[in-house]
GROMACS .gro file of N, CA and C in nm:
model
  327
    1MET      N    1  -0.725   1.294  -0.209
    1MET     CA    2  -0.708   1.159  -0.164
    1MET      C    3  -0.675   1.073  -0.286
    2PRO      N    4  -0.565   1.001  -0.281
    2PRO     CA    5  -0.530   0.915  -0.396
    2PRO      C    6  -0.593   0.776  -0.385
    3TYR      N    7  -0.636   0.725  -0.497
    3TYR     CA    8  -0.693   0.590  -0.503
    3TYR      C    9  -0.637   0.518  -0.624
    4ASP      N   10  -0.630   0.386  -0.613
    4ASP     CA   11  -0.602   0.311  -0.734
    4ASP      C   12  -0.736   0.296  -0.807
    5ARG      N   13  -0.738   0.220  -0.912
    5ARG     CA   14  -0.855   0.219  -0.999
    5ARG      C   15  -0.953   0.106  -0.969
    6GLY      N   16  -0.973   0.073  -0.843
    6GLY     CA   17  -1.064  -0.035  -0.805
    6GLY      C   18  -1.210   0.007  -0.813
    7SER      N   19  -1.297  -0.093  -0.820
    7SER     CA   20  -1.441  -0.067  -0.832
    7SER      C   21  -1.499  -0.003  -0.706
    8GLN      N   22  -1.426  -0.010  -0.594
    8GLN     CA   23  -1.477   0.047  -0.470
    8GLN      C   24  -1.493   0.198  -0.478
    9MET      N   25  -1.435   0.261  -0.579
    9MET     CA   26  -1.447   0.406  -0.591
    9MET      C   27  -1.540   0.447  -0.705
   10ALA      N   28  -1.632   0.361  -0.742
   10ALA     CA   29  -1.725   0.390  -0.851
   10ALA      C   30  -1.808   0.516  -0.823
   11ARG      N   31  -1.829   0.546  -0.696
   11ARG     CA   32  -1.910   0.663  -0.660
   11ARG      C   33  -1.822   0.777  -0.608
   12HIS      N   34  -1.701   0.789  -0.660
   12HIS     CA   35  -1.606   0.889  -0.613
   12HIS      C   36  -1.659   1.032  -0.627
   13GLU      N   37  -1.740   1.058  -0.729
   13GLU     CA   38  -1.794   1.193  -0.748
   13GLU      C   39  -1.886   1.232  -0.632
   14GLU      N   40  -1.960   1.135  -0.580
   14GLU     CA   41  -2.047   1.162  -0.466
   14GLU      C   42  -1.965   1.194  -0.342
   15LEU      N   43  -1.855   1.121  -0.323
   15LEU     CA   44  -1.767   1.147  -0.209
   15LEU      C   45  -1.708   1.288  -0.218
   16THR      N   46  -1.663   1.326  -0.335
   16THR     CA   47  -1.607   1.459  -0.353
   16THR      C   48  -1.714   1.565  -0.328
   17ALA      N   49  -1.834   1.544  -0.379
   17ALA     CA   50  -1.943   1.641  -0.360
   17ALA      C   51  -1.979   1.654  -0.212
   18ALA      N   52  -1.981   1.544  -0.141
   18ALA     CA   53  -2.021   1.545   0.000
   18ALA      C   54  -1.914   1.602   0.092
   19THR      N   55  -1.787   1.584   0.057
   19THR     CA   56  -1.679   1.625   0.147
   19THR      C   57  -1.599   1.744   0.098
   20GLY      N   58  -1.606   1.773  -0.032
   20GLY     CA   59  -1.522   1.878  -0.088
   20GLY      C   60  -1.378   1.833  -0.107
   21MET      N   61  -1.353   1.704  -0.086
   21MET     CA   62  -1.218   1.649  -0.097
   21MET      C   63  -1.200   1.587  -0.235
   22PRO      N   64  -1.108   1.640  -0.316
   22PRO     CA   65  -1.090   1.581  -0.449
   22PRO      C   66  -1.028   1.442  -0.441
   23ILE      N   67  -1.063   1.359  -0.537
   23ILE     CA   68  -1.011   1.222  -0.547
   23ILE      C   69  -0.918   1.217  -0.667
   24TYR      N   70  -0.801   1.161  -0.647
   24TYR     CA   71  -0.703   1.145  -0.754
   24TYR      C   72  -0.683   0.996  -0.778
   25PHE      N   73  -0.685   0.957  -0.903
   25PHE     CA   74  -0.665   0.817  -0.936
   25PHE      C   75  -0.524   0.796  -0.986
   26CYS      N   76  -0.461   0.691  -0.937
   26CYS     CA   77  -0.327   0.656  -0.981
   26CYS      C   78  -0.332   0.608  -1.126
   27ASP      N   79  -0.226   0.635  -1.198
   27ASP     CA   80  -0.218   0.592  -1.337
   27ASP      C   81  -0.199   0.441  -1.344
   28PRO      N   82  -0.255   0.377  -1.450
   28PRO     CA   83  -0.234   0.233  -1.467
   28PRO      C   84  -0.085   0.201  -1.480
   29ARG      N   85  -0.046   0.088  -1.428
   29ARG     CA   86   0.092   0.040  -1.435
   29ARG      C   87   0.191   0.142  -1.376
   30SER      N   88   0.150   0.207  -1.267
   30SER     CA   89   0.235   0.304  -1.199
   30SER      C   90   0.238   0.274  -1.049
   31PRO      N   91   0.299   0.162  -1.012
   31PRO     CA   92   0.294   0.120  -0.871
   31PRO      C   93   0.358   0.220  -0.776
   32TRP      N   94   0.451   0.302  -0.822
   32TRP     CA   95   0.514   0.400  -0.734
   32TRP      C   96   0.412   0.503  -0.685
   33GLN      N   97   0.303   0.521  -0.758
   33GLN     CA   98   0.200   0.615  -0.715
   33GLN      C   99   0.113   0.554  -0.605
   34ARG      N  100   0.114   0.424  -0.593
   34ARG     CA  101   0.029   0.357  -0.494
   34ARG      C  102   0.104   0.320  -0.366
   35ALA      N  103   0.233   0.339  -0.363
   35ALA     CA  104   0.309   0.299  -0.244
   35ALA      C  105   0.259   0.371  -0.120
   36SER      N  106   0.240   0.500  -0.130
   36SER     CA  107   0.191   0.577  -0.016
   36SER      C  108   0.049   0.534   0.019
   37ASN      N  109  -0.032   0.508  -0.081
   37ASN     CA  110  -0.168   0.462  -0.062
   37ASN      C  111  -0.169   0.329   0.013
   38GLU      N  112  -0.088   0.236  -0.032
   38GLU     CA  113  -0.083   0.104   0.033
   38GLU      C  114  -0.030   0.115   0.176
   39ASN      N  115   0.064   0.205   0.197
   39ASN     CA  116   0.119   0.224   0.332
   39ASN      C  117   0.011   0.275   0.427
   40ILE      N  118  -0.064   0.376   0.383
   40ILE     CA  119  -0.169   0.429   0.471
   40ILE      C  120  -0.279   0.327   0.492
   41ASN      N  121  -0.309   0.245   0.390
   41ASN     CA  122  -0.408   0.138   0.409
   41ASN      C  123  -0.363   0.043   0.519
   42GLY      N  124  -0.235   0.009   0.520
   42GLY     CA  125  -0.183  -0.079   0.624
   42GLY      C  126  -0.194  -0.017   0.762
   43LEU      N  127  -0.165   0.113   0.771
   43LEU     CA  128  -0.178   0.182   0.899
   43LEU      C  129  -0.324   0.186   0.945
   44LEU      N  130  -0.414   0.213   0.852
   44LEU     CA  131  -0.557   0.217   0.888
   44LEU      C  132  -0.607   0.080   0.932
   45ARG      N  133  -0.557  -0.027   0.872
   45ARG     CA  134  -0.601  -0.162   0.906
   45ARG      C  135  -0.561  -0.200   1.049
   46GLN      N  136  -0.462  -0.130   1.106
   46GLN     CA  137  -0.428  -0.156   1.246
   46GLN      C  138  -0.544  -0.115   1.337
   47PHE      N  139  -0.621  -0.017   1.293
   47PHE     CA  140  -0.732   0.034   1.372
   47PHE      C  141  -0.868  -0.014   1.321
   48LEU      N  142  -0.877  -0.033   1.190
   48LEU     CA  143  -1.004  -0.070   1.126
   48LEU      C  144  -0.982  -0.195   1.042
   49PRO      N  145  -0.995  -0.313   1.100
   49PRO     CA  146  -0.970  -0.436   1.026
   49PRO      C  147  -1.058  -0.449   0.902
   50LYS      N  148  -1.006  -0.513   0.801
   50LYS     CA  149  -1.081  -0.536   0.678
   50LYS      C  150  -1.210  -0.610   0.711
   51GLY      N  151  -1.320  -0.565   0.652
   51GLY     CA  152  -1.449  -0.628   0.675
   51GLY      C  153  -1.525  -0.571   0.794
   52MET      N  154  -1.463  -0.480   0.868
   52MET     CA  155  -1.528  -0.420   0.984
   52MET      C  156  -1.645  -0.332   0.939
   53ASP      N  157  -1.749  -0.327   1.018
   53ASP     CA  158  -1.864  -0.241   0.991
   53ASP      C  159  -1.825  -0.098   1.027
   54LEU      N  160  -1.793  -0.018   0.926
   54LEU     CA  161  -1.745   0.118   0.950
   54LEU      C  162  -1.855   0.212   0.999
   55SER      N  163  -1.980   0.174   0.983
   55SER     CA  164  -2.088   0.259   1.032
   55SER      C  165  -2.089   0.265   1.185
   56ALA      N  166  -2.022   0.171   1.250
   56ALA     CA  167  -2.016   0.168   1.396
   56ALA      C  168  -1.901   0.252   1.452
   57VAL      N  169  -1.818   0.308   1.365
   57VAL     CA  170  -1.703   0.386   1.410
   57VAL      C  171  -1.749   0.528   1.440
   58THR      N  172  -1.722   0.573   1.563
   58THR     CA  173  -1.767   0.705   1.606
   58THR      C  174  -1.673   0.814   1.555
   59PRO      N  175  -1.721   0.937   1.547
   59PRO     CA  176  -1.633   1.048   1.511
   59PRO      C  177  -1.514   1.060   1.607
   60GLN      N  178  -1.535   1.029   1.733
   60GLN     CA  179  -1.427   1.035   1.831
   60GLN      C  180  -1.319   0.932   1.799
   61LYS      N  181  -1.362   0.812   1.760
   61LYS     CA  182  -1.268   0.706   1.723
   61LYS      C  183  -1.189   0.748   1.599
   62LEU      N  184  -1.258   0.808   1.500
   62LEU     CA  185  -1.189   0.854   1.380
   62LEU      C  186  -1.088   0.963   1.414
   63ALA      N  187  -1.123   1.054   1.503
   63ALA     CA  188  -1.029   1.159   1.545
   63ALA      C  189  -0.906   1.098   1.613
   64TYR      N  190  -0.928   0.995   1.693
   64TYR     CA  191  -0.817   0.924   1.759
   64TYR      C  192  -0.725   0.860   1.655
   65ILE      N  193  -0.785   0.791   1.558
   65ILE     CA  194  -0.707   0.725   1.452
   65ILE      C  195  -0.629   0.829   1.374
   66GLU      N  196  -0.694   0.938   1.339
   66GLU     CA  197  -0.627   1.047   1.267
   66GLU      C  198  -0.506   1.097   1.344
   67ALA      N  199  -0.524   1.122   1.473
   67ALA     CA  200  -0.412   1.171   1.555
   67ALA      C  201  -0.299   1.069   1.561
   68MET      N  202  -0.333   0.942   1.578
   68MET     CA  203  -0.230   0.839   1.586
   68MET      C  204  -0.150   0.830   1.456
   69ILE      N  205  -0.218   0.841   1.344
   69ILE     CA  206  -0.149   0.832   1.215
   69ILE      C  207  -0.068   0.959   1.187
   70ASN      N  208  -0.125   1.074   1.216
   70ASN     CA  209  -0.056   1.200   1.187
   70ASN      C  210   0.058   1.229   1.283
   71ASP      N  211   0.061   1.161   1.396
   71ASP     CA  212   0.169   1.180   1.493
   71ASP      C  213   0.271   1.067   1.492
   72ARG      N  214   0.266   0.984   1.389
   72ARG     CA  215   0.360   0.872   1.376
   72ARG      C  216   0.475   0.915   1.285
   73PRO      N  217   0.599   0.910   1.334
   73PRO     CA  218   0.713   0.948   1.249
   73PRO      C  219   0.722   0.859   1.126
   74ARG      N  220   0.767   0.918   1.015
   74ARG     CA  221   0.779   0.846   0.888
   74ARG      C  222   0.920   0.860   0.833
   75ALA      N  223   0.974   0.749   0.787
   75ALA     CA  224   1.109   0.751   0.727
   75ALA      C  225   1.113   0.847   0.610
   76VAL      N  226   1.008   0.847   0.528
   76VAL     CA  227   1.005   0.932   0.409
   76VAL      C  228   1.008   1.081   0.446
   77LEU      N  229   0.974   1.114   0.569
   77LEU     CA  230   0.975   1.252   0.617
   77LEU      C  231   1.094   1.277   0.711
   78ASP      N  232   1.200   1.199   0.692
   78ASP     CA  233   1.318   1.208   0.780
   78ASP      C  234   1.281   1.190   0.926
   79TYR      N  235   1.192   1.098   0.950
   79TYR     CA  236   1.145   1.059   1.083
   79TYR      C  237   1.075   1.172   1.158
   80ARG      N  238   1.020   1.265   1.082
   80ARG     CA  239   0.929   1.364   1.139
   80ARG      C  240   0.787   1.312   1.119
   81THR      N  241   0.694   1.371   1.189
   81THR     CA  242   0.555   1.328   1.173
   81THR      C  243   0.488   1.411   1.064
   82PRO      N  244   0.382   1.357   1.003
   82PRO     CA  245   0.308   1.437   0.906
   82PRO      C  246   0.258   1.568   0.966
   83ARG      N  247   0.219   1.566   1.092
   83ARG     CA  248   0.172   1.688   1.157
   83ARG      C  249   0.285   1.791   1.167
   84GLU      N  250   0.405   1.747   1.200
   84GLU     CA  251   0.519   1.839   1.208
   84GLU      C  252   0.549   1.901   1.072
   85VAL      N  253   0.548   1.820   0.968
   85VAL     CA  254   0.577   1.869   0.834
   85VAL      C  255   0.470   1.968   0.788
   86TYR      N  256   0.344   1.933   0.812
   86TYR     CA  257   0.234   2.022   0.774
   86TYR      C  258   0.244   2.155   0.847
   87THR      N  259   0.268   2.149   0.978
   87THR     CA  260   0.280   2.272   1.058
   87THR      C  261   0.393   2.359   1.007
   88GLU      N  262   0.506   2.299   0.975
   88GLU     CA  263   0.620   2.373   0.922
   88GLU      C  264   0.585   2.439   0.789
   89LEU      N  265   0.517   2.367   0.702
   89LEU     CA  266   0.478   2.425   0.573
   89LEU      C  267   0.384   2.543   0.591
   90VAL      N  268   0.287   2.530   0.680
   90VAL     CA  269   0.193   2.640   0.704
   90VAL      C  270   0.264   2.759   0.766
   91GLN      N  271   0.351   2.735   0.863
   91GLN     CA  272   0.425   2.845   0.926
   91GLN      C  273   0.514   2.917   0.826
   92ASN      N  274   0.580   2.842   0.738
   92ASN     CA  275   0.665   2.904   0.636
   92ASN      C  276   0.583   2.987   0.538
   93ALA      N  277   0.466   2.937   0.500
   93ALA     CA  278   0.379   3.011   0.409
   93ALA      C  279   0.330   3.140   0.474
   94LEU      N  280   0.293   3.132   0.601
   94LEU     CA  281   0.249   3.252   0.672
   94LEU      C  282   0.362   3.352   0.689
   95ALA      N  283   0.481   3.302   0.720
   95ALA     CA  284   0.597   3.391   0.735
   95ALA      C  285   0.628   3.462   0.604
   96ALA      N  286   0.616   3.392   0.493
   96ALA     CA  287   0.641   3.453   0.362
   96ALA      C  288   0.540   3.564   0.335
   97ARG      N  289   0.415   3.543   0.375
   97ARG     CA  290   0.312   3.646   0.355
   97ARG      C  291   0.338   3.767   0.443
   98VAL      N  292   0.383   3.744   0.567
   98VAL     CA  293   0.410   3.854   0.659
   98VAL      C  294   0.526   3.938   0.606
   99LYS      N  295   0.625   3.875   0.545
   99LYS     CA  296   0.741   3.948   0.492
   99LYS      C  297   0.701   4.045   0.380
  100GLN      N  298   0.586   4.023   0.319
  100GLN     CA  299   0.539   4.112   0.213
  100GLN      C  300   0.504   4.249   0.267
  101TYR      N  301   0.478   4.258   0.396
  101TYR     CA  302   0.435   4.384   0.456
  101TYR      C  303   0.539   4.430   0.557
  102PRO      N  304   0.622   4.528   0.521
  102PRO     CA  305   0.722   4.577   0.615
  102PRO      C  306   0.656   4.643   0.736
  103PRO      N  307   0.725   4.646   0.850
  103PRO     CA  308   0.668   4.708   0.970
  103PRO      C  309   0.626   4.852   0.942
  104GLY      N  310   0.510   4.888   0.989
  104GLY     CA  311   0.460   5.024   0.972
  104GLY      C  312   0.391   5.049   0.838
  105ALA      N  313   0.391   4.951   0.749
  105ALA     CA  314   0.325   4.970   0.619
  105ALA      C  315   0.175   4.969   0.640
  106ALA      N  316   0.108   5.055   0.568
  106ALA     CA  317  -0.038   5.059   0.577
  106ALA      C  318  -0.095   4.943   0.497
  107LEU      N  319  -0.188   4.873   0.556
  107LEU     CA  320  -0.254   4.763   0.487
  107LEU      C  321  -0.378   4.815   0.418
  108GLN      N  322  -0.397   4.775   0.295
  108GLN     CA  323  -0.516   4.812   0.222
  108GLN      C  324  -0.623   4.708   0.243
  109SER      N  325  -0.746   4.752   0.258
  109SER     CA  326  -0.854   4.655   0.277
  109SER      C  327  -0.934   4.636   0.152
   0.00000   0.00000   0.00000
């Protein structure tokens, strides 16, 4: 997860420890690294207004927001959705692994 260098991430190590999700900080004076960050913040604000009590947001609501964001076409992805791009990447990676084993080859365990 990318973040700019604001004080709101002072406890980033705790977040990484609790979730297993690494945090990446944008370099100073590198606004091109924050464009995607700012874009996703704007999308999230459509569902979670600034100042909202996030402790009241249910896991079901978060799953809904996640689906809405991941199923929204993006210009940067040639108007495909993040979910489509991710699925394609995973399928291609799996296909490449399958090609390593010709039909009838014995698999070693």
